[in-house]
Structure formats: C-alpha cells, structure tokens
Coordinates of C-alpha atoms in Angstrom, one line a residue:
M6 CA -0.4 54.0 1.2
I7 CA 1.2 51.0 0.9
I8 CA 4.3 51.6 -1.7
M9 CA 4.7 54.9 -3.2
K10 CA 8.8 55.3 -3.7
L11 CA 10.6 54.4 -6.6
V12 CA 13.0 53.1 -4.0
C13 CA 10.9 51.3 -2.2
L14 CA 10.0 49.6 -5.8
E15 CA 13.4 48.6 -6.7
I16 CA 14.2 47.3 -3.3
T17 CA 11.6 44.9 -3.3
K18 CA 12.7 44.1 -7.0
T19 CA 16.0 43.5 -5.7
L20 CA 15.0 41.2 -2.7
K21 CA 13.0 39.1 -4.9
N22 CA 15.9 38.2 -6.8
K23 CA 18.3 37.9 -5.0
G24 CA 16.7 37.0 -1.8
S25 CA 18.7 38.9 1.0
A26 CA 21.2 41.8 1.3
T27 CA 22.1 44.4 3.1
V28 CA 21.4 48.4 3.1
S29 CA 24.5 49.0 1.2
Q30 CA 24.2 46.3 -1.0
L31 CA 20.9 47.4 -1.9
A32 CA 22.2 51.0 -2.4
Q33 CA 24.7 49.6 -5.3
T34 CA 22.0 47.5 -6.9
T35 CA 19.5 49.8 -6.9
G36 CA 21.6 53.2 -7.8
F37 CA 20.2 54.9 -5.0
A38 CA 22.2 56.8 -2.4
L39 CA 22.6 55.0 1.1
S40 CA 20.2 57.3 3.2
S41 CA 17.5 57.1 0.5
V42 CA 17.7 52.8 0.5
S43 CA 17.7 52.8 4.6
E44 CA 14.6 55.5 4.6
G45 CA 13.0 52.8 1.7
V46 CA 13.7 49.9 3.9
K47 CA 12.5 51.8 6.9
E48 CA 9.3 52.1 5.2
L49 CA 9.0 48.8 3.8
E50 CA 9.0 47.2 7.1
K51 CA 5.9 49.5 8.4
K52 CA 4.2 48.6 5.6
S53 CA 5.3 44.8 6.7
M54 CA 6.8 44.2 3.3
A55 CA 10.6 43.7 4.5
K56 CA 12.6 42.2 7.7
R57 CA 15.8 42.6 8.8
E58 CA 17.6 39.5 10.4
N59 CA 21.2 39.3 11.2
G60 CA 22.1 42.6 9.5
K61 CA 20.5 41.7 6.0
I62 CA 17.1 42.5 4.7
T63 CA 14.7 40.0 3.1
L64 CA 11.1 39.8 1.9
A65 CA 8.7 39.4 4.8
Q66 CA 6.8 36.5 4.5
T67 CA 3.3 37.9 4.6
Q68 CA 0.3 37.6 2.6
I69 CA 0.7 41.6 0.9
V70 CA 4.2 40.4 0.1
H71 CA 2.9 36.9 -1.6
E72 CA 0.4 39.4 -3.8
F73 CA 2.6 41.7 -4.5
L74 CA 4.9 39.0 -6.2
R75 CA 1.9 37.8 -7.7
L76 CA 1.1 41.1 -9.3
S77 CA 5.0 41.6 -10.3
A78 CA 5.0 38.4 -12.1
K79 CA 2.4 39.8 -14.8
Y80 CA 3.1 43.7 -14.7
D81 CA 5.9 46.0 -13.9
P82 CA 5.1 47.3 -10.9
K83 CA 6.0 51.0 -11.5
K84 CA 4.0 51.2 -14.4
I85 CA 0.9 50.3 -11.8
L86 CA 2.2 51.6 -8.4
K87 CA 3.7 54.3 -8.9
D88 CA 3.0 57.8 -7.4
T89 CA -0.8 58.7 -8.4
K90 CA -1.7 55.2 -9.9
E91 CA -1.1 53.6 -6.8
K92 CA -3.8 55.6 -5.7
I93 CA -6.4 54.8 -8.2
V94 CA -5.5 50.9 -7.5
L95 CA -6.3 51.5 -3.8
E96 CA -9.8 53.0 -4.4
L97 CA -10.5 50.1 -7.3
T98 CA -10.6 47.6 -4.4
E99 CA -14.1 48.1 -5.0
P100 CA -15.9 49.0 -8.5
K101 CA -16.5 53.2 -9.1
T102 CA -17.3 55.5 -11.7
K103 CA -14.7 58.1 -13.1
T104 CA -17.1 60.7 -11.4
E105 CA -16.4 58.7 -7.7
L106 CA -12.7 58.2 -8.1
Q107 CA -12.1 62.0 -8.9
K108 CA -14.0 62.8 -6.0
S109 CA -11.7 60.4 -3.8
L110 CA -8.9 61.2 -4.9
N111 CA -8.6 65.1 -5.1
I112 CA -7.2 65.2 -8.8
S113 CA -8.2 66.9 -11.9
G114 CA -10.1 65.2 -14.5
V115 CA -7.5 65.4 -17.4
Q116 CA -5.2 63.8 -15.2
L117 CA -7.5 61.1 -14.3
S118 CA -7.9 60.3 -17.6
R119 CA -4.6 60.0 -18.6
L120 CA -4.0 57.8 -15.7
L121 CA -7.1 55.7 -16.0
K122 CA -6.1 55.0 -19.9
E123 CA -2.6 54.2 -19.3
L124 CA -3.7 51.3 -16.4
K125 CA -6.3 50.1 -19.2
G126 CA -3.7 49.7 -21.6
I127 CA -1.3 47.3 -19.6
G128 CA -5.0 45.4 -18.7
A129 CA -4.7 46.7 -15.4
V130 CA -8.2 48.1 -15.4
F131 CA -11.3 48.1 -17.2
M132 CA -14.8 49.1 -17.6
E133 CA -17.7 47.1 -15.8
G134 CA -20.7 48.8 -17.0
K135 CA -20.0 52.2 -16.1
K136 CA -17.5 51.6 -13.1
Y137 CA -13.9 51.0 -13.0
T138 CA -12.4 47.8 -11.8
L139 CA -9.6 45.9 -11.4
N140 CA -7.9 42.9 -12.7
E141 CA -8.3 39.9 -10.4
T142 CA -4.3 39.9 -9.6
I143 CA -3.6 43.6 -9.0
K144 CA -7.6 43.9 -7.0
K145 CA -5.8 40.7 -4.3
F146 CA -3.1 43.2 -3.9
A147 CA -5.2 46.0 -3.7
Q148 CA -7.2 44.4 -1.2
E149 CA -4.6 43.1 1.1
A150 CA -2.6 46.5 0.9
K151 CA -6.0 48.0 2.4
K152 CA -5.8 45.5 5.1
T153 CA -2.3 46.6 6.0
Q154 CA -2.9 50.3 5.7
E155 CA -5.9 49.7 8.2
L156 CA -3.9 47.5 10.7
K157 CA -1.6 50.5 10.5
E158 CA -4.2 53.2 11.2
T159 CA -6.0 50.8 14.4
E160 CA -2.5 49.7 15.7
P161 CA 0.5 52.0 13.9
Y162 CA 2.9 50.2 16.1
A163 CA 2.2 46.8 15.0
I164 CA 5.0 45.1 12.5
V165 CA 3.5 42.4 10.6
L166 CA 5.2 39.5 10.2
F167 CA 3.7 37.0 8.3
S168 CA 0.2 36.6 7.3
N169 CA -2.4 34.5 5.6
A170 CA -4.8 32.3 7.6
H171 CA -3.2 33.6 10.7
K172 CA -1.1 37.1 11.1
L173 CA 1.7 37.2 13.2
K174 CA 2.8 40.6 14.4
R175 CA 5.6 42.1 16.8
V176 CA 4.1 45.0 19.4
P177 CA 5.6 46.9 21.8
L178 CA 5.6 45.4 25.1
N179 CA 2.4 45.0 26.9
S180 CA 0.4 47.0 24.4
H181 CA -3.2 46.5 23.8
A182 CA -3.8 45.0 20.6
K183 CA -5.6 41.8 19.5
G184 CA -4.1 38.6 19.5
A185 CA -2.7 36.0 21.8
L186 CA 0.7 36.1 23.5
T187 CA 3.4 33.9 21.4
G188 CA 6.8 33.1 20.4
F189 CA 9.5 34.7 22.8
S190 CA 6.6 36.4 24.9
R191 CA 5.8 33.1 26.2
F192 CA 8.9 31.1 26.7
A193 CA 9.1 31.9 30.3
E194 CA 6.3 29.6 31.1
H195 CA 7.7 26.6 29.5
G196 CA 11.1 27.2 31.4
V197 CA 13.5 29.3 29.0
E198 CA 13.3 32.9 30.8
Y199 CA 14.5 35.3 27.9
V200 CA 14.7 39.4 27.9
I201 CA 12.4 40.6 25.5
T202 CA 11.9 44.2 24.2
S203 CA 8.9 43.4 22.3
D204 CA 5.4 41.4 22.0
L205 CA 5.0 38.8 19.7
L206 CA 1.3 38.2 18.8
I207 CA -0.9 35.6 16.6
E208 CA -4.4 36.6 15.4
P209 CA -6.8 35.3 15.3
E210 CA -6.7 34.9 19.2
H211 CA -6.7 31.1 20.2
E212 CA -5.0 28.9 22.9
V213 CA -1.1 28.7 21.5
S214 CA 0.4 25.3 21.4
K215 CA 3.9 24.7 22.1
E216 CA 4.8 23.7 19.0
E217 CA 3.2 27.2 17.5
I218 CA 5.5 29.1 20.4
L219 CA 8.8 27.7 18.9
I220 CA 7.7 28.2 15.0
H221 CA 6.3 31.6 15.9
A222 CA 9.6 32.4 17.8
L223 CA 11.8 31.0 15.1
L224 CA 10.2 32.9 12.2
A225 CA 10.7 36.3 14.4
S226 CA 14.2 35.6 15.3
E227 CA 16.3 39.0 14.6
N228 CA 19.7 37.2 15.1
K229 CA 21.6 34.6 16.2
K230 CA 21.2 34.6 19.8
D231 CA 17.4 34.7 19.1
T232 CA 17.8 31.5 17.1
S233 CA 20.0 30.3 19.9
M234 CA 17.0 30.5 22.3
C235 CA 14.9 29.1 20.2
L236 CA 17.0 25.6 20.0
I237 CA 17.1 25.7 23.5
F238 CA 13.1 26.2 24.1
Y239 CA 13.2 23.1 22.0
E240 CA 15.4 21.3 23.9
K241 CA 13.6 21.9 26.8
N242 CA 10.2 20.9 25.8
K243 CA 10.6 18.6 22.5
N244 CA 9.5 15.6 24.7
K245 CA 6.5 17.5 25.7
M246 CA 5.9 18.4 21.5
E247 CA 4.8 16.3 18.3
F248 CA 7.8 16.9 15.8
K249 CA 5.0 16.2 12.9
K250 CA 3.2 19.2 14.1
L251 CA 6.3 21.0 14.2
I252 CA 6.8 20.0 10.7
G253 CA 3.6 21.3 9.7
L254 CA 3.7 24.7 11.2
S255 CA 7.1 25.5 9.7
K256 CA 5.6 24.4 6.5
E257 CA 2.8 26.8 6.9
F258 CA 4.8 29.5 8.2
K259 CA 7.3 29.0 5.2
I260 CA 10.5 28.4 7.5
L261 CA 10.4 24.5 6.9
G262 CA 14.2 25.1 5.3
L263 CA 15.3 27.3 8.5
F264 CA 13.7 24.7 10.9
L265 CA 15.4 21.7 9.4
N266 CA 18.6 23.2 9.9
C267 CA 18.3 23.8 13.7
I268 CA 17.6 19.9 13.9
A269 CA 20.7 19.2 11.7
Y270 CA 22.7 21.9 13.9
L271 CA 21.9 20.3 16.9
D272 CA 22.6 16.8 15.6
K273 CA 26.2 18.2 15.2
K274 CA 25.7 18.1 11.4
E275 CA 26.3 21.0 9.2
P276 CA 23.3 22.9 8.3
K277 CA 22.5 24.0 4.6
D278 CA 22.7 27.7 5.8
N279 CA 25.0 28.4 8.7
E280 CA 24.5 32.5 9.2
H281 CA 21.9 31.7 11.8
F282 CA 23.8 30.0 14.2
L283 CA 26.3 30.9 16.6
P284 CA 29.7 28.3 16.5
W285 CA 28.4 25.2 18.6
N286 CA 30.5 25.9 21.6
E287 CA 29.2 29.3 22.3
F288 CA 26.0 27.6 21.6
K289 CA 26.7 24.9 24.1
S290 CA 27.6 27.2 26.8
I291 CA 24.7 29.4 26.6
A292 CA 22.5 26.3 26.9
E293 CA 24.2 25.0 29.8
E294 CA 22.8 28.3 31.6
Y295 CA 19.6 27.1 31.2
E296 CA 20.4 23.4 32.3
V297 CA 20.7 21.9 28.7
R298 CA 23.4 19.8 28.7
Y299 CA 25.1 17.8 25.5
T300 CA 26.5 14.2 26.8
K301 CA 27.6 11.5 24.5
K302 CA 24.6 9.0 24.5
Q303 CA 25.7 5.3 25.2
K304 CA 25.0 3.6 21.9
Y305 CA 25.4 0.0 20.9
G306 CA 27.3 -1.9 18.1
L307 CA 27.0 -5.3 16.5
Q308 CA 29.0 -7.1 19.4
D309 CA 26.8 -6.1 22.1
L310 CA 23.8 -6.5 20.3
E311 CA 24.5 -10.0 19.6
A312 CA 25.6 -10.6 23.1
L313 CA 22.6 -9.7 24.5
F314 CA 20.3 -11.9 22.2
E315 CA 22.4 -14.7 23.0
E316 CA 22.0 -14.1 26.8
I317 CA 18.1 -13.6 25.9
G318 CA 18.0 -16.9 23.8
K319 CA 19.6 -18.8 26.5
N320 CA 17.1 -17.6 29.3
L321 CA 14.0 -18.6 27.4
E322 CA 11.8 -21.0 28.4
K323 CA 10.9 -22.4 25.0
P324 CA 11.7 -20.9 21.4
L325 CA 10.1 -17.6 20.2
K326 CA 10.2 -15.0 17.4
V327 CA 10.8 -11.3 17.2
F328 CA 11.2 -8.9 14.7
L329 CA 13.2 -6.3 14.4
I330 CA 11.9 -2.7 12.8
G331 CA 14.4 -0.2 13.8
G332 CA 18.1 1.0 14.2
C333 CA 19.2 -2.8 15.6
N334 CA 18.0 -4.2 12.5
M335 CA 20.5 -1.6 10.4
A336 CA 22.9 -2.3 12.8
L337 CA 23.6 -6.0 13.0
Q338 CA 23.5 -5.9 9.2
G339 CA 26.0 -3.0 9.0
I340 CA 24.3 -0.9 7.6
K341 CA 24.4 1.4 10.8
Q342 CA 27.5 1.8 13.2
A343 CA 25.3 1.0 16.5
T344 CA 22.0 2.2 18.2
K345 CA 20.7 3.4 21.2
D346 CA 17.5 1.0 21.1
I347 CA 16.2 -2.4 20.2
D348 CA 13.0 -1.8 18.5
L349 CA 10.7 -4.9 17.9
I350 CA 7.7 -6.7 17.5
V351 CA 6.4 -9.9 18.6
K352 CA 3.4 -11.5 17.0
D353 CA 1.0 -12.1 20.2
N354 CA 0.3 -11.7 23.7
A355 CA 1.7 -14.7 24.8
D356 CA 5.0 -14.0 22.8
F357 CA 4.8 -11.0 24.7
E358 CA 4.7 -12.1 28.1
A359 CA 7.1 -14.9 27.8
F360 CA 9.8 -12.6 26.3
N361 CA 8.8 -9.5 29.0
K362 CA 9.5 -12.3 31.8
T363 CA 13.0 -13.6 30.6
L364 CA 14.1 -9.6 30.2
A365 CA 12.7 -9.1 33.4
E366 CA 14.5 -12.2 35.3
M367 CA 17.6 -10.4 33.4
G368 CA 17.2 -7.5 35.2
F369 CA 15.5 -5.3 32.9
K370 CA 13.1 -2.8 34.0
P371 CA 10.1 -0.8 33.4
L372 CA 11.2 2.8 32.0
A373 CA 9.7 5.2 34.4
E374 CA 9.5 8.3 32.5
V375 CA 8.4 7.5 28.9
E376 CA 9.1 10.6 26.1
F377 CA 6.1 11.7 24.3
A378 CA 7.1 10.9 21.3
Y379 CA 7.4 6.7 22.4
K380 CA 4.2 7.1 24.1
K381 CA 2.4 8.0 21.1
M382 CA 3.9 4.7 19.4
L383 CA 2.0 3.0 22.0
P384 CA 5.2 0.1 22.8
S385 CA 3.8 -2.9 25.1
Q386 CA 6.7 -2.3 27.2
I387 CA 9.9 -0.3 27.3
L388 CA 12.6 -2.0 29.2
V389 CA 16.0 -0.5 30.5
M390 CA 19.1 -1.6 32.4
K391 CA 22.1 -0.2 32.9
G392 CA 24.9 -1.5 30.3
K393 CA 22.4 -2.5 28.1
P394 CA 20.6 -1.2 24.8
R395 CA 16.7 0.0 25.7
V396 CA 14.8 -2.5 24.0
D397 CA 11.0 -1.4 22.9
I398 CA 8.4 -4.0 22.3
F399 CA 5.6 -3.6 20.4
T400 CA 2.8 -6.5 19.9
R401 CA 1.7 -6.9 16.5
I402 CA 1.2 -3.3 15.9
V403 CA 3.0 0.2 16.1
C404 CA 1.2 3.9 17.0
N405 CA -2.2 2.1 16.5
A406 CA -1.6 2.0 12.7
L407 CA 0.7 0.0 10.9
T408 CA 0.8 -4.3 11.9
L409 CA 3.2 -6.7 11.1
S410 CA 1.5 -8.1 8.4
D411 CA 2.1 -12.0 7.2
T412 CA 3.2 -10.7 4.1
M413 CA 6.5 -8.8 6.1
I414 CA 6.9 -11.8 8.1
D415 CA 7.5 -14.0 5.0
K416 CA 10.0 -11.6 3.4
S417 CA 12.0 -11.4 6.8
V418 CA 15.4 -13.2 7.4
E419 CA 15.4 -15.2 10.4
R420 CA 18.9 -15.5 12.4
K421 CA 18.8 -17.9 15.3
Y422 CA 20.3 -17.0 19.1
G423 CA 19.6 -20.4 21.0
S424 CA 15.6 -20.4 21.4
L425 CA 15.7 -16.6 20.0
S426 CA 14.4 -16.4 16.3
V427 CA 15.6 -12.9 15.5
N428 CA 13.7 -11.8 12.2
F429 CA 14.9 -9.0 9.9
V430 CA 12.1 -7.2 8.1
K431 CA 12.9 -5.7 4.9
P432 CA 13.9 -2.3 4.1
E433 CA 10.8 -1.1 2.7
D434 CA 9.3 -2.1 6.1
I435 CA 11.4 0.1 8.1
I436 CA 11.0 2.9 6.3
L437 CA 7.4 2.2 6.7
F438 CA 7.3 2.0 10.0
K439 CA 9.7 4.8 10.8
A440 CA 8.0 6.8 8.2
I441 CA 4.8 6.9 10.8
T442 CA 6.3 7.6 14.2
D443 CA 7.0 11.2 15.3
R444 CA 10.8 10.8 16.6
E445 CA 13.3 13.6 14.3
G446 CA 16.1 10.3 14.4
D447 CA 14.2 8.4 12.3
L448 CA 14.4 10.5 9.1
Q449 CA 18.3 10.0 9.3
D450 CA 18.0 6.3 9.8
I451 CA 15.2 6.3 6.5
T452 CA 17.8 8.2 4.6
T453 CA 20.9 6.0 5.7
I454 CA 18.6 2.9 4.3
I455 CA 18.1 4.5 1.0
Q456 CA 21.0 5.1 0.4
K457 CA 23.0 2.2 1.5
Q458 CA 19.7 -0.2 0.2
E459 CA 17.7 -0.9 -2.6
P460 CA 13.9 -0.8 -0.8
N461 CA 11.4 -2.4 -3.1
W462 CA 9.1 0.5 -3.3
S463 CA 6.2 -1.4 -5.0
F464 CA 6.3 -3.5 -2.1
F465 CA 6.0 -0.2 0.3
L466 CA 3.1 1.4 -1.6
S467 CA 1.6 -1.7 -1.6
E468 CA 1.7 -2.7 2.0
L469 CA 0.9 0.7 2.9
D470 CA -2.6 0.5 0.3
R471 CA -3.8 -2.8 1.9
Q472 CA -3.2 -1.9 5.9
H473 CA -4.4 1.6 5.5
D474 CA -8.1 0.7 5.5
N475 CA -8.1 -1.0 8.9
S476 CA -6.6 2.1 10.6
K477 CA -8.1 4.4 13.1
R478 CA -6.3 7.2 11.4
L479 CA -4.5 8.9 8.3
Y480 CA -1.2 7.8 8.7
C481 CA -0.4 7.8 5.0
L482 CA -0.5 11.8 5.2
D483 CA 2.3 11.1 7.8
V484 CA 4.2 8.8 5.1
L485 CA 3.8 11.4 2.8
T486 CA 5.4 14.1 5.1
T487 CA 8.0 12.3 5.5
L488 CA 8.9 11.8 1.5
E489 CA 8.4 15.3 1.6
L490 CA 11.0 16.1 4.3
L491 CA 13.6 13.4 2.4
E492 CA 13.4 15.7 -0.5
E493 CA 13.5 19.1 1.2
R494 CA 16.2 18.0 3.7
E495 CA 18.3 15.3 1.9
N496 CA 17.5 15.8 -1.7
I497 CA 16.2 12.3 -2.2
H498 CA 13.0 11.6 -4.5
A499 CA 11.5 8.6 -3.8
P500 CA 10.0 7.1 -7.1
I501 CA 6.4 6.9 -5.8
K502 CA 5.7 9.8 -4.8
N503 CA 3.0 10.8 -7.1
Q504 CA 1.4 7.2 -6.6
L505 CA 1.7 8.0 -3.0
I506 CA -0.2 11.5 -3.7
D507 CA -3.0 10.0 -5.2
L508 CA -3.6 7.6 -2.6
C509 CA -3.0 10.0 0.3
I510 CA -6.1 12.0 -1.8
K511 CA -8.2 8.8 -2.0
K512 CA -7.6 6.9 1.4
S513 CA -8.2 11.1 3.0
I514 CA -11.5 11.2 0.7
L515 CA -13.0 7.8 2.2
Y516 CA -11.7 7.9 5.5
L517 CA -13.3 11.4 6.1
A518 CA -16.6 10.4 4.5
K519 CA -17.3 7.6 6.9
K520 CA -19.7 10.5 8.5
P521 CA -21.5 13.3 6.4
V522 CA -18.4 16.0 5.1
S523 CA -18.6 18.8 2.7
V524 CA -16.1 19.6 -0.2
K525 CA -15.1 22.7 1.5
E526 CA -14.7 20.3 5.3
I527 CA -12.1 17.8 3.5
T528 CA -10.3 20.8 1.8
Q529 CA -10.0 22.2 5.3
K530 CA -8.6 18.8 6.4
I531 CA -5.9 18.0 4.0
D532 CA -3.7 19.7 1.9
F533 CA -4.7 18.7 -1.8
P534 CA -5.5 21.0 -4.4
E535 CA -9.7 21.3 -4.3
T536 CA -10.1 20.6 -7.9
T537 CA -8.5 17.4 -7.7
I538 CA -10.9 16.4 -4.6
R539 CA -13.9 17.5 -6.7
N540 CA -12.2 15.0 -9.2
K541 CA -11.7 12.1 -7.1
I542 CA -15.3 12.3 -5.3
T543 CA -17.2 12.4 -8.9
G544 CA -15.2 9.1 -9.4
F545 CA -16.0 7.5 -6.3
V546 CA -19.6 8.2 -6.9
K547 CA -19.8 6.8 -10.3
K548 CA -18.2 3.7 -8.7
K549 CA -20.9 3.7 -6.1
K550 CA -18.2 4.1 -3.1
L551 CA -19.4 7.5 -1.9
K552 CA -23.2 9.4 -2.5
K553 CA -24.4 12.7 -2.4
I554 CA -26.5 14.2 0.1
G555 CA -28.2 17.2 0.6
G556 CA -28.8 20.3 -1.2
K557 CA -26.3 22.6 -1.9
P558 CA -23.6 22.8 -1.0
F559 CA -23.5 19.0 -1.0
K560 CA -22.4 16.3 1.3
I561 CA -20.6 13.0 0.7
I562 CA -20.7 10.0 2.7
S563 CA -19.2 6.5 2.4
T564 CA -21.4 3.7 0.9
G565 CA -19.2 1.1 2.8
K566 CA -18.6 -0.7 -1.2

C-alpha cells in the first residue's frame, strides 16, 4: 500500500512544513529512531513521494504528492491513511457495498463497521444509495495512489520523479520500460558525454526536444556534479534551443526557480539558492574539459558607440534616421555601462539599403553564423567588424511581430551625428521590444530599465493592444511570461499585470477563433482558467465578435467584427 507506516506520515508532514531536511534532522523533528526514519524515507522514495538531492530529502514533484498535499490541507492524514483505513480508502476508488468491502479486505464485519463509522464521522466517506464512496479530494488521492501501485507492480524498479500530464521516471540502465529516453540518457547525442548508472524516461512516449532533455535532467539532478553537467549541456546547445520554451518547460515541471538560478550562476551573479552549484572555478575546470570556455566578451561604452555613429554620419551619402531599441540606447543614456551590439530599426527598405551600403564600405561584413535566438528575431542584416560593436539592423518590424509605430517615432528623442539621426525610443518601448525576444540577456536589461527609469506602463499596454491584432502570432503571451519572470527572479511587479492578463485572454481567444475551435482546444493552448475563458467567450458572443457553431460541445469562430 502507498502509505502505511506512521513514520512515513510524520516524515511527509515535516517535509511539507520545512521543504527539505536530512535524515538526522527528520529523526530529530519526528522523534523516531534514525533507522526507522531511514527506512521510512526509502519507502517514500519507492512510492515516488520523496527524493534525495545533495544529502537532503524533499517531497517529489509527482501527482500523488500533489494530491496528498491537497488531502492533508483538509484532513489529518493519520485519521484516513493509517493502517487498515488506508486499505479501505484504496478499495473505494470505485463505490462498494459493505459486503464487497469485507470480501476484498478480508476483515471482520465489526471492525469494518467501526472504521467506516470513523471515516464517515470526518466526512471522508459517505453513502451513495447502498454503496460507500469517497469524498472527491480523498478519491483523487486514492486514484493516484492506485496508479502508482499498479506501476510498481508492472515496473517495480521504476522511481517516478514527476507526474502530471507527463511522467518522468528513473529506471535501471537498459530496462524494458515504457517511455522515451530523455535527460542524462540523451546527453551524449548532443555533445556531452556523461557516465550514468540509470536511465531517465518520459511518458507518454514522444520525440523529445533538446529543451525537454535539459529540463528533465535538471529535475532529476541528485548532486552538484549533475547540475554542472546540465549547465554544460545548456552552454553547448543554447544556440539551438528556445529560451522561452525552456522557461515554459521549467514552469511545467515545477523547477522555474532552479532554472533561473542556473542562468544567474552562468552570468556570475549570486543565485538565490547556492546549494546546487559547485564553486565557480571548479565548474569552469569541468566545463573546459567539454570545450566550454569562458572568455570576457568585448563590450563597448559611450565613447566607442558615439565614435562609430560619428564615423557612419560622415560616410552617409544623405541624411538617414535610425531608431535604437536595445542596449545601445541604454548605454548612450548612461543606464548601463556598455553593450556588445547595437540593435536598431530603419523605417523602410530604402533606408536599410543606404545604411547597409555605408557600413559595408566602412569594412563591416555579414555575420557568417547567426545564433538561433537572433534568427528568430528576423533581422534584415547582422554586420560585424573587428574592434567594432556588432550591428543588428531591422526594417520596421522585429520578430515578425512588433512594428516601429508612428507613436513610438513621435515619442522618440533625436541626437545628431553628422548625417546620421539617432533616435532613442522610450523606456516602455525598449521593454516591449525586449519582452518578445528569446534572448536570456534581455531580462536583465528590462530589470535595469525599470530600476533606473520610469517606463510609462499605460503607453506600454496601449501599444501592445493596438499592434497585436495585426500580428501573425500571440506575442502578448511572451510579454506576460517576461513580466512573470521579473516577479520570480527580481521581485519586480509591473502595475499593469492584471490588465495584461485580461488582454492576453481576449487576444488569445480571438486569435484562436480565426478557425473553428472548442473551449477544450483553447484551454489546451493557453494556460488560463476554463471558467474565465468561458466568461470571455460569452461576452464576445453577446458583442457579436464570436459566434457559436455546431452542437455539443460547441465551437466558436470569429465574425471578423
């Protein structure tokens, strides 16, 4: 059975309250002998309810733990899951009569009557006709417990590390078990050889992406060396992975905090939780064995940037305007000390050709190999020259989503460098452009802008609202993800977040309803409460922006109004 021993219940209670603890700390807190606690921990590990990492025990990120925590929030688990009561609960995943229960459990009628009376007394069990059934909260736990029990019967060697829509499990090497290989088991395919003693599998079986491989390995990491190998995998493959996808997966697998700590550690910033990481020099030494080297990247400050713009201004054949949308804008205004590149927008193809021609004549050449995150931004050109900052040129639009609007142009501040007119877009516009990219460094720039300037959040929201309807993708969700990351990583709370959530729900429904779509299909694509989505749909139907089609379940489609 899933939880029988009192020591297991006490361990689970302690981990729920403390988060993590060593075996000796658990013994001290629960009052049980060290040997009993050690056995209890092993039992919980077998049942996919606890895991060890760096000598500490924590509750596993599995569905059974989730259901157990929901149960324990309403009931005292000892009154429901201790001894024979647990057997009754697991039998009642389907309603049963007293006779059926007695036959299944092989206990006396007197004992069964007493236990059922106690369970009814706390609202755990109730009568449905002539059959006993469970309260919904307890039933969900019991169903999950039975699934875990059945898995142990078919794959007794498997340890479930996480379960929800997906199940991540650890099995002995080369075991015949359900699922696709992932995590450390796939590192060698992507340039990171690492000796493993077990395999990681993900269910349901599917083609596993690089991003999934990394996040699954990070979740399964048991010590600092494991975490270091995850960091090396990230460094060797980051130009082929989507940062926003990594964020989404780390949220899904409940390790967003750990992933953000990894990024902070690689940026040589102090992570919020240092216990997962080796001292930097020790990690750097291991990374070099895998040809990951950390050299200081060339950055350019105010004098370098102004000198370049002066040179461009002298070489232009006629006056030309550019609009700075990134780190160069910030560096020239003294918001940050330096930048490695210049992100700028020109208004049209004629301006692009003139600017590109001038830089080519100065000795700039197109970048030979463009990183994945920059390819997704769809720049018109990326130009490089030794000893000069890299120049990323966009023609009117960034990421096939956000346009340099007339409002942005009107708000910008001009600075002249000969024939070159350099225009600084406002802080809220820089944030908007950076919020839709897939570059990890943009989050730090957004943090700096918010901390050192005063972005107009009202303009930010209205610009997003105005432009979004013409976009080919739901980039409002990228913006929301960025603001949520600011909360998680920097404790920065944007004042328009609730309004942004409302806007995202509306825009998402209308975007998805360009083709017939059901409520279920919408909830599978956007992570918002179904009740809220249904309420918004009702409002749109009343305003004739949507219409219902088909029977039950109905679908909706946009009216184009």
